[in-house]
Amino acid sequence: MGQYCDAATMQATLDGNDYVPVIDLSASNSSDSNGAAGVVAEIGDACEKWGVFQVINHGVPLELHERFELAMKKFFAQPLVEKRKMRKDIDPLNPYDYGYEEFSKKVEDWKEVFDFPLEKEMPVSCDTNNTQTREAIPQWPEYPPEFREACEAYGREMEKLSFRLLELISMSLGLPKQRLHGFFKDHTSMGRLIHCPPCPTPQLALGTHAHTDVGALTILSQDDAGGLEGQRTIDGKWLPVQFVPNAYVINVGDMLEVWSNKKYVSLVHRAKVNSERERFSIPFFFNPAQYVTMEPIEELTNEQTPAKYRAFSWGKYYNSRKYGNFKNPDMQVLRLKHFRVFD
């Protein structure tokens, strides 16, 4: 992941206009202001027209990523009886650890997952009106022994990359680069490991059903098995997200849509499975603090462009999506449409 490659050469090898933009982040650290401004412009264009882009030369060490990937595969290769020891329902209020009955919009997906928090706090209950927190204490498996250290090291790299991307996105909106930092002082970010086994009836199943991500942005590592698809913002067309070696896929999330006053739209995406190959993917969800009140950034609204969303509690919204999607059919799952201001 740390090896240098050229985005222009990479993009030139992709035929047509239906490939997700590939952006080289190396210029954003350059003393050349034009180069940095070019990266900001590319990111802004991708967020507005696509809702997704890929980044290369992002600074995440290749060796660290490979070590983390190997630990993940060792974990999922265990017998189910061993993985079940990490079941989510051991502590119903702790959404972390292992699960194979995962739901998108209350529909079961064809996958198994392991979630781990980067946050230090988590909700005290699944009541969406209660935004109090308690210490987040994830379970860690005994095997492989390097699993916890690999996850925590990877999480720290994702945190650094997330803040770097947040600054570039902020500047693409014409805001100071640290304008959004305050919302992440006690962020509720988390990592997820996903394994989709070969599916005997791939035409009847999805690895993940169509959805948007609840947070600000998602950093995803995918393998070459393919299957990830995004619905392009400008025309609603479903397109495969091509595999690019040593790249991360960046999704616009719900909260970035709100802050940008819908200039950037949260990416609707899904993942397909196949009958021959297993698929691994690793999303990192970069989320605001539990206590943050969400609303469009003041500098991006005026009389000509009024706020398109009412203010709402991130903690309440987050709890609804986190717990309502899993095994609580009676809980109302909040969506951005519930806070949209219509003319």
Short mmCIF file of C-alpha atoms in Angstrom, two decimals:
data_model
loop_
_atom_site.label_atom_id
_atom_site.label_comp_id
_atom_site.label_asym_id
_atom_site.label_seq_id
_atom_site.Cartn_x
_atom_site.Cartn_y
_atom_site.Cartn_z
CA MET A 1 0.00 0.00 0.00
CA GLY A 2 2.95 2.34 0.42
CA GLN A 3 4.51 1.84 -3.01
CA TYR A 4 4.43 4.78 -5.40
CA CYS A 5 2.29 4.59 -8.52
CA ASP A 6 1.09 7.23 -10.96
CA ALA A 7 -2.62 8.08 -11.03
CA ALA A 8 -2.56 9.46 -14.57
CA THR A 9 -1.00 6.27 -15.90
CA MET A 10 -3.43 4.19 -13.85
CA GLN A 11 -6.47 6.12 -15.12
CA ALA A 12 -5.22 5.96 -18.72
CA THR A 13 -5.28 2.17 -18.59
CA LEU A 14 -9.01 2.23 -17.79
CA ASP A 15 -11.20 2.35 -20.89
CA GLY A 16 -14.23 4.65 -21.12
CA ASN A 17 -15.79 6.99 -18.56
CA ASP A 18 -17.37 4.41 -16.28
CA TYR A 19 -14.43 3.86 -13.94
CA VAL A 20 -14.22 5.38 -10.49
CA PRO A 21 -11.63 8.24 -10.41
CA VAL A 22 -8.18 7.33 -9.10
CA ILE A 23 -6.49 10.20 -7.22
CA ASP A 24 -2.80 10.39 -6.34
CA LEU A 25 -2.46 11.86 -2.84
CA SER A 26 1.31 12.34 -3.03
CA ALA A 27 0.93 15.84 -4.52
CA SER A 28 -1.15 16.96 -1.53
CA ASN A 29 2.02 16.87 0.59
CA SER A 30 4.06 18.68 -2.04
CA SER A 31 5.51 22.16 -1.61
CA ASP A 32 4.00 22.84 -5.04
CA SER A 33 0.77 24.68 -4.22
CA ASN A 34 -0.58 24.01 -7.70
CA GLY A 35 -0.15 20.28 -7.20
CA ALA A 36 -1.95 20.36 -3.85
CA ALA A 37 -4.74 22.50 -5.29
CA GLY A 38 -5.11 20.00 -8.11
CA VAL A 39 -5.68 17.16 -5.64
CA VAL A 40 -8.30 19.20 -3.80
CA ALA A 41 -10.08 19.96 -7.08
CA GLU A 42 -10.03 16.30 -8.12
CA ILE A 43 -11.50 15.22 -4.80
CA GLY A 44 -14.22 17.85 -4.97
CA ASP A 45 -15.16 16.82 -8.51
CA ALA A 46 -15.26 13.12 -7.55
CA CYS A 47 -17.37 13.77 -4.43
CA GLU A 48 -19.87 15.86 -6.39
CA LYS A 49 -20.20 13.70 -9.53
CA TRP A 50 -19.50 10.20 -8.23
CA GLY A 51 -19.81 10.04 -4.44
CA VAL A 52 -16.75 7.76 -4.51
CA PHE A 53 -13.11 7.81 -5.58
CA GLN A 54 -9.94 5.78 -5.05
CA VAL A 55 -6.66 7.01 -3.60
CA ILE A 56 -3.12 5.82 -4.25
CA ASN A 57 0.18 6.90 -2.67
CA HIS A 58 -1.76 7.45 0.55
CA GLY A 59 1.07 6.70 2.97
CA VAL A 60 -0.30 3.52 4.59
CA PRO A 61 2.67 1.12 4.83
CA LEU A 62 2.28 -1.90 2.56
CA GLU A 63 3.88 -4.25 5.10
CA LEU A 64 1.42 -3.20 7.82
CA HIS A 65 -1.55 -3.72 5.52
CA GLU A 66 -0.35 -7.17 4.42
CA ARG A 67 0.21 -8.25 8.03
CA PHE A 68 -3.30 -7.12 8.93
CA GLU A 69 -4.83 -8.91 5.92
CA LEU A 70 -3.06 -12.17 6.82
CA ALA A 71 -4.33 -12.00 10.42
CA MET A 72 -7.87 -11.43 9.11
CA LYS A 73 -7.72 -14.48 6.83
CA LYS A 74 -6.37 -16.66 9.64
CA PHE A 75 -9.28 -15.61 11.84
CA PHE A 76 -11.98 -16.32 9.25
CA ALA A 77 -10.37 -19.67 8.32
CA GLN A 78 -11.14 -21.05 11.79
CA PRO A 79 -14.02 -23.47 12.39
CA LEU A 80 -17.34 -21.75 13.03
CA VAL A 81 -17.42 -23.05 16.60
CA GLU A 82 -14.31 -20.99 17.39
CA LYS A 83 -15.60 -17.83 15.72
CA ARG A 84 -18.95 -18.16 17.48
CA LYS A 85 -17.16 -17.53 20.77
CA MET A 86 -16.93 -13.91 19.58
CA ARG A 87 -20.70 -13.64 18.86
CA LYS A 88 -22.28 -10.19 19.08
CA ASP A 89 -25.20 -11.49 21.14
CA ILE A 90 -22.89 -12.31 24.07
CA ASP A 91 -23.33 -8.60 24.92
CA PRO A 92 -26.39 -7.32 22.98
CA LEU A 93 -25.44 -3.69 23.58
CA ASN A 94 -21.94 -4.20 22.22
CA PRO A 95 -22.18 -4.15 18.41
CA TYR A 96 -18.56 -5.20 17.99
CA ASP A 97 -16.93 -8.59 17.52
CA TYR A 98 -18.01 -11.51 15.30
CA GLY A 99 -21.32 -11.96 13.52
CA TYR A 100 -22.67 -13.93 10.59
CA GLU A 101 -26.30 -12.83 10.83
CA GLU A 102 -25.64 -9.33 9.55
CA PHE A 103 -28.45 -7.22 8.15
CA SER A 104 -28.67 -4.30 5.72
CA LYS A 105 -32.12 -2.68 5.96
CA LYS A 106 -33.20 -5.73 8.03
CA VAL A 107 -32.38 -8.14 5.18
CA GLU A 108 -29.78 -10.82 5.89
CA ASP A 109 -26.56 -10.55 3.88
CA TRP A 110 -24.32 -13.36 2.60
CA LYS A 111 -21.28 -12.65 4.73
CA GLU A 112 -19.55 -12.97 8.08
CA VAL A 113 -17.96 -9.99 9.81
CA PHE A 114 -15.71 -8.98 12.67
CA ASP A 115 -16.10 -5.42 13.98
CA PHE A 116 -13.61 -3.59 16.13
CA PRO A 117 -13.85 -0.05 17.53
CA LEU A 118 -11.35 2.73 17.35
CA GLU A 119 -13.62 4.71 19.65
CA LYS A 120 -13.22 4.58 23.41
CA GLU A 121 -16.91 5.12 24.17
CA MET A 122 -20.12 3.44 22.98
CA PRO A 123 -23.85 3.97 23.68
CA VAL A 124 -25.17 2.76 27.06
CA SER A 125 -28.34 1.43 25.41
CA CYS A 126 -30.00 0.94 22.05
CA ASP A 127 -32.62 3.57 22.97
CA THR A 128 -32.22 6.20 20.26
CA ASN A 129 -33.23 8.93 22.74
CA ASN A 130 -30.36 8.05 25.08
CA THR A 131 -27.02 9.36 23.80
CA GLN A 132 -25.04 8.61 26.97
CA THR A 133 -21.96 6.46 26.53
CA ARG A 134 -19.96 3.80 28.32
CA GLU A 135 -16.49 2.39 27.79
CA ALA A 136 -16.18 0.34 24.60
CA ILE A 137 -14.57 -3.00 25.46
CA PRO A 138 -14.37 -5.25 22.38
CA GLN A 139 -13.70 -8.96 22.63
CA TRP A 140 -10.51 -10.16 20.99
CA PRO A 141 -10.00 -13.76 19.84
CA GLU A 142 -7.13 -15.82 21.17
CA TYR A 143 -6.26 -16.89 17.62
CA PRO A 144 -4.41 -15.69 15.75
CA PRO A 145 -2.30 -14.23 18.57
CA GLU A 146 -1.28 -11.23 16.46
CA PHE A 147 -4.88 -10.35 15.57
CA ARG A 148 -5.52 -7.60 18.13
CA GLU A 149 -2.21 -5.81 17.52
CA ALA A 150 -2.75 -5.96 13.73
CA CYS A 151 -6.26 -4.52 14.02
CA GLU A 152 -5.22 -1.72 16.36
CA ALA A 153 -2.21 -0.75 14.22
CA TYR A 154 -4.37 -0.73 11.09
CA GLY A 155 -7.00 1.36 12.87
CA ARG A 156 -4.41 4.00 13.78
CA GLU A 157 -3.31 4.26 10.14
CA MET A 158 -6.93 4.60 9.03
CA GLU A 159 -7.48 7.34 11.59
CA LYS A 160 -4.51 9.31 10.20
CA LEU A 161 -5.67 8.86 6.61
CA SER A 162 -9.24 9.83 7.56
CA PHE A 163 -8.17 13.16 9.03
CA ARG A 164 -6.00 13.83 5.98
CA LEU A 165 -8.91 13.15 3.65
CA LEU A 166 -11.24 15.22 5.84
CA GLU A 167 -8.94 18.22 5.40
CA LEU A 168 -8.80 17.82 1.62
CA ILE A 169 -12.59 17.44 1.43
CA SER A 170 -13.06 20.49 3.65
CA MET A 171 -10.86 22.56 1.35
CA SER A 172 -12.75 21.25 -1.69
CA LEU A 173 -15.86 22.85 -0.17
CA GLY A 174 -14.03 26.18 0.17
CA LEU A 175 -13.66 25.77 3.94
CA PRO A 176 -10.52 25.98 6.13
CA LYS A 177 -8.82 22.59 6.13
CA GLN A 178 -9.52 21.94 9.84
CA ARG A 179 -13.10 23.24 9.77
CA LEU A 180 -14.59 19.78 10.38
CA HIS A 181 -12.04 18.52 12.92
CA GLY A 182 -14.05 19.57 15.97
CA PHE A 183 -16.79 17.08 15.15
CA PHE A 184 -14.29 14.22 15.58
CA LYS A 185 -12.74 15.07 18.94
CA ASP A 186 -14.30 11.91 20.43
CA HIS A 187 -15.10 10.16 17.18
CA THR A 188 -17.08 6.91 17.05
CA SER A 189 -15.12 5.28 14.22
CA MET A 190 -14.86 1.54 13.71
CA GLY A 191 -13.23 -1.06 11.49
CA ARG A 192 -14.94 -4.05 9.94
CA LEU A 193 -13.53 -7.24 8.42
CA ILE A 194 -15.85 -8.87 5.87
CA HIS A 195 -15.65 -12.37 4.44
CA CYS A 196 -18.12 -13.49 1.75
CA PRO A 197 -17.77 -17.25 1.16
CA PRO A 198 -18.59 -18.72 -2.27
CA CYS A 199 -22.35 -18.63 -2.74
CA PRO A 200 -24.20 -21.56 -4.39
CA THR A 201 -26.93 -19.22 -5.70
CA PRO A 202 -25.19 -15.89 -6.36
CA GLN A 203 -28.10 -14.60 -8.43
CA LEU A 204 -30.29 -14.75 -5.31
CA ALA A 205 -27.95 -13.15 -2.78
CA LEU A 206 -25.84 -10.10 -2.11
CA GLY A 207 -22.74 -9.80 0.04
CA THR A 208 -24.17 -6.48 1.15
CA HIS A 209 -27.54 -5.03 0.11
CA ALA A 210 -27.80 -1.51 -1.33
CA HIS A 211 -27.28 1.12 1.37
CA THR A 212 -25.47 4.32 2.28
CA ASP A 213 -22.89 4.58 5.05
CA VAL A 214 -24.05 6.41 8.13
CA GLY A 215 -20.86 8.34 8.93
CA ALA A 216 -18.74 11.03 7.29
CA LEU A 217 -16.65 8.86 4.98
CA THR A 218 -15.63 5.24 4.55
CA ILE A 219 -12.17 3.97 3.61
CA LEU A 220 -12.41 0.55 1.99
CA SER A 221 -9.79 -2.00 1.01
CA GLN A 222 -11.14 -4.56 -1.47
CA ASP A 223 -9.51 -7.63 -3.01
CA ASP A 224 -9.45 -8.59 -6.68
CA ALA A 225 -12.53 -10.82 -6.43
CA GLY A 226 -14.65 -7.81 -7.42
CA GLY A 227 -18.32 -7.39 -6.66
CA LEU A 228 -18.45 -3.86 -5.22
CA GLU A 229 -20.86 -1.56 -7.09
CA GLY A 230 -21.73 2.09 -6.58
CA GLN A 231 -24.61 4.21 -7.85
CA ARG A 232 -23.00 7.22 -9.51
CA THR A 233 -24.35 10.54 -8.20
CA ILE A 234 -24.73 12.43 -11.49
CA ASP A 235 -26.89 9.85 -13.28
CA GLY A 236 -27.79 7.10 -10.79
CA LYS A 237 -26.05 4.47 -12.93
CA TRP A 238 -24.84 1.34 -11.13
CA LEU A 239 -21.15 0.80 -11.88
CA PRO A 240 -18.54 -1.70 -10.65
CA VAL A 241 -15.78 -0.21 -8.51
CA GLN A 242 -12.70 -1.53 -10.30
CA PHE A 243 -9.92 -3.21 -8.34
CA VAL A 244 -6.78 -1.05 -8.23
CA PRO A 245 -3.71 -2.58 -6.52
CA ASN A 246 -2.60 -0.80 -3.36
CA ALA A 247 -5.53 1.63 -3.47
CA TYR A 248 -8.30 2.54 -1.04
CA VAL A 249 -11.88 3.24 -2.09
CA ILE A 250 -13.35 6.36 -0.43
CA ASN A 251 -17.14 6.63 -0.07
CA VAL A 252 -19.02 9.83 0.73
CA GLY A 253 -21.20 9.12 3.80
CA ASP A 254 -24.47 10.55 5.14
CA MET A 255 -22.84 13.13 7.41
CA LEU A 256 -20.71 14.61 4.64
CA GLU A 257 -23.91 15.00 2.62
CA VAL A 258 -25.43 16.98 5.50
CA TRP A 259 -22.37 19.17 6.16
CA SER A 260 -22.00 19.99 2.45
CA ASN A 261 -25.72 20.86 2.25
CA LYS A 262 -26.17 18.09 -0.32
CA LYS A 263 -23.43 19.36 -2.63
CA TYR A 264 -21.88 15.94 -2.03
CA VAL A 265 -24.33 13.02 -1.88
CA SER A 266 -23.87 9.86 0.19
CA LEU A 267 -22.97 6.92 -2.06
CA VAL A 268 -25.53 4.15 -2.50
CA HIS A 269 -23.53 0.95 -2.88
CA ARG A 270 -23.80 -2.83 -2.68
CA ALA A 271 -21.57 -5.89 -2.99
CA LYS A 272 -22.24 -8.97 -5.09
CA VAL A 273 -21.03 -12.51 -4.39
CA ASN A 274 -20.14 -15.34 -6.75
CA SER A 275 -20.22 -19.11 -6.70
CA GLU A 276 -16.50 -19.72 -7.26
CA ARG A 277 -14.50 -17.23 -5.21
CA GLU A 278 -14.58 -15.98 -1.68
CA ARG A 279 -14.31 -12.22 -1.20
CA PHE A 280 -12.61 -10.17 1.50
CA SER A 281 -13.09 -6.47 2.12
CA ILE A 282 -12.13 -4.10 4.92
CA PRO A 283 -14.17 -0.93 5.44
CA PHE A 284 -13.20 1.69 8.01
CA PHE A 285 -16.10 3.94 9.03
CA PHE A 286 -15.01 7.46 10.07
CA ASN A 287 -17.79 8.77 12.31
CA PRO A 288 -18.32 11.96 14.35
CA ALA A 289 -18.55 12.12 18.14
CA GLN A 290 -21.71 10.71 19.75
CA TYR A 291 -22.79 14.13 21.10
CA VAL A 292 -22.47 16.09 17.83
CA THR A 293 -25.49 17.96 16.46
CA MET A 294 -25.63 17.53 12.70
CA GLU A 295 -26.66 20.31 10.31
CA PRO A 296 -25.33 21.96 7.15
CA ILE A 297 -22.16 24.01 7.67
CA GLU A 298 -23.16 27.63 8.22
CA GLU A 299 -20.70 29.00 5.65
CA LEU A 300 -22.32 26.84 2.94
CA THR A 301 -25.85 28.18 3.41
CA ASN A 302 -27.39 31.57 2.59
CA GLU A 303 -30.66 33.05 1.33
CA GLN A 304 -30.02 31.71 -2.17
CA THR A 305 -28.91 28.30 -0.88
CA PRO A 306 -30.87 27.61 2.32
CA ALA A 307 -30.19 24.63 4.57
CA LYS A 308 -31.55 21.41 3.10
CA TYR A 309 -31.50 19.52 6.41
CA ARG A 310 -32.85 20.28 9.86
CA ALA A 311 -30.47 19.89 12.81
CA PHE A 312 -30.49 16.43 14.41
CA SER A 313 -28.57 14.36 16.94
CA TRP A 314 -25.78 12.24 15.49
CA GLY A 315 -25.98 9.92 18.51
CA LYS A 316 -29.68 9.26 17.96
CA TYR A 317 -29.19 8.75 14.23
CA TYR A 318 -26.18 6.47 14.79
CA ASN A 319 -27.95 4.35 17.40
CA SER A 320 -30.94 3.92 15.11
CA ARG A 321 -28.83 2.66 12.22
CA LYS A 322 -26.48 0.57 14.36
CA TYR A 323 -29.09 -1.25 16.43
CA GLY A 324 -32.18 -1.02 14.22
CA ASN A 325 -30.43 -2.69 11.29
CA PHE A 326 -29.25 -5.67 13.28
CA LYS A 327 -31.96 -7.60 15.13
CA ASN A 328 -34.50 -5.07 16.34
CA PRO A 329 -37.43 -5.12 13.88
CA ASP A 330 -39.52 -2.75 16.00
CA MET A 331 -37.03 0.13 16.05
CA GLN A 332 -37.51 2.91 13.52
CA VAL A 333 -34.38 3.18 11.39
CA LEU A 334 -33.70 6.85 10.78
CA ARG A 335 -32.69 8.02 7.30
CA LEU A 336 -31.58 11.39 6.00
CA LYS A 337 -35.00 11.84 4.39
CA HIS A 338 -36.47 12.22 7.89
CA PHE A 339 -34.51 15.48 8.32
CA ARG A 340 -34.72 16.83 4.79
CA VAL A 341 -36.17 20.32 4.33
CA PHE A 342 -38.32 20.35 1.21
CA ASP A 343 -39.18 23.53 -0.67
#
